[in-house]
Amino acid sequence: MPPFKALHIFPLFCASALTFGSMIPFFRPHHAIREFGLPERIAVSQPAQASFVISGARGSVIGMAMWIFYLQGKLKAVA
């Protein structure tokens, strides 16, 4: 793990927000679609919910990858 510096705060915040914020569609896809600002008719659509879950998975993987690169000391990959 690299020595912590104040400059690491923002990338680590982004990594955490991506990792955990992107998990909302896994548990409440209808709520995630409504929070995104789309109308109710789209929020109840099964294909729309599936696409939001896939998008959430992608965001979570990117956030986890940022954390893994940081913990491995590959800071250029995180920034």
Coordinates of C-alpha atoms in Angstrom, one line a residue:
M1 CA 0.0 0.0 0.0
P2 CA 1.4 3.4 -0.9
P3 CA 1.9 6.1 1.7
F4 CA -1.2 8.1 2.0
K5 CA -1.2 11.7 0.8
A6 CA -4.0 14.3 0.8
L7 CA -4.0 14.1 -3.0
H8 CA -5.3 10.6 -2.7
I9 CA -8.6 11.7 -1.1
F10 CA -10.5 12.6 -4.2
P11 CA -9.6 9.5 -6.3
L12 CA -10.4 7.3 -3.3
F13 CA -13.7 9.1 -2.8
C14 CA -14.6 8.5 -6.4
A15 CA -13.6 4.8 -6.2
S16 CA -15.9 4.4 -3.1
A17 CA -18.8 6.3 -4.7
L18 CA -18.5 4.2 -7.8
T19 CA -18.2 0.9 -5.9
F20 CA -21.1 1.4 -3.5
G21 CA -23.3 3.9 -5.4
S22 CA -23.5 1.6 -8.4
M23 CA -24.8 -1.2 -6.2
I24 CA -28.2 0.4 -5.7
P25 CA -29.7 -1.1 -8.9
F26 CA -28.9 -4.6 -7.6
F27 CA -31.2 -4.2 -4.7
R28 CA -33.8 -1.7 -5.9
P29 CA -33.7 -1.3 -9.7
H30 CA -37.1 0.5 -9.8
H31 CA -35.9 3.0 -7.2
A32 CA -32.6 3.5 -9.1
I33 CA -34.4 4.3 -12.4
R34 CA -36.7 6.8 -10.6
E35 CA -33.7 8.5 -8.9
F36 CA -32.1 8.8 -12.3
G37 CA -35.1 10.9 -13.3
L38 CA -36.9 8.6 -15.7
P39 CA -40.7 8.2 -15.7
E40 CA -42.6 5.5 -13.9
R41 CA -43.5 3.7 -17.2
I42 CA -39.8 3.1 -17.8
A43 CA -39.1 2.2 -14.1
V44 CA -41.5 -0.7 -14.2
S45 CA -40.1 -2.1 -17.5
Q46 CA -38.2 -5.3 -16.9
P47 CA -35.7 -4.6 -19.8
A48 CA -35.0 -1.2 -18.4
Q49 CA -34.4 -2.7 -14.9
A50 CA -32.0 -5.3 -16.4
S51 CA -30.0 -2.6 -18.2
F52 CA -29.7 -0.6 -15.0
V53 CA -28.4 -3.7 -13.1
I54 CA -25.8 -4.3 -15.9
S55 CA -24.8 -0.6 -15.8
G56 CA -24.5 -0.8 -12.0
A57 CA -22.3 -3.9 -12.3
R58 CA -20.0 -2.1 -14.7
G59 CA -19.7 0.9 -12.3
S60 CA -19.0 -1.3 -9.3
V61 CA -16.3 -3.2 -11.2
I62 CA -14.6 0.1 -12.2
G63 CA -14.7 1.4 -8.6
M64 CA -13.3 -1.9 -7.2
A65 CA -10.6 -1.8 -9.9
M66 CA -9.6 1.7 -8.7
W67 CA -9.3 0.4 -5.1
I68 CA -7.3 -2.6 -6.1
F69 CA -4.9 -0.5 -8.2
Y70 CA -4.5 2.0 -5.3
L71 CA -3.8 -0.8 -2.8
Q72 CA -1.3 -2.3 -5.2
G73 CA 0.5 1.1 -5.4
K74 CA -0.4 1.6 -9.1
L75 CA -1.3 5.2 -8.6
K76 CA -1.1 6.2 -12.3
A77 CA -3.9 3.8 -13.0
V78 CA -6.1 5.3 -10.4
A79 CA -5.6 8.9 -11.5

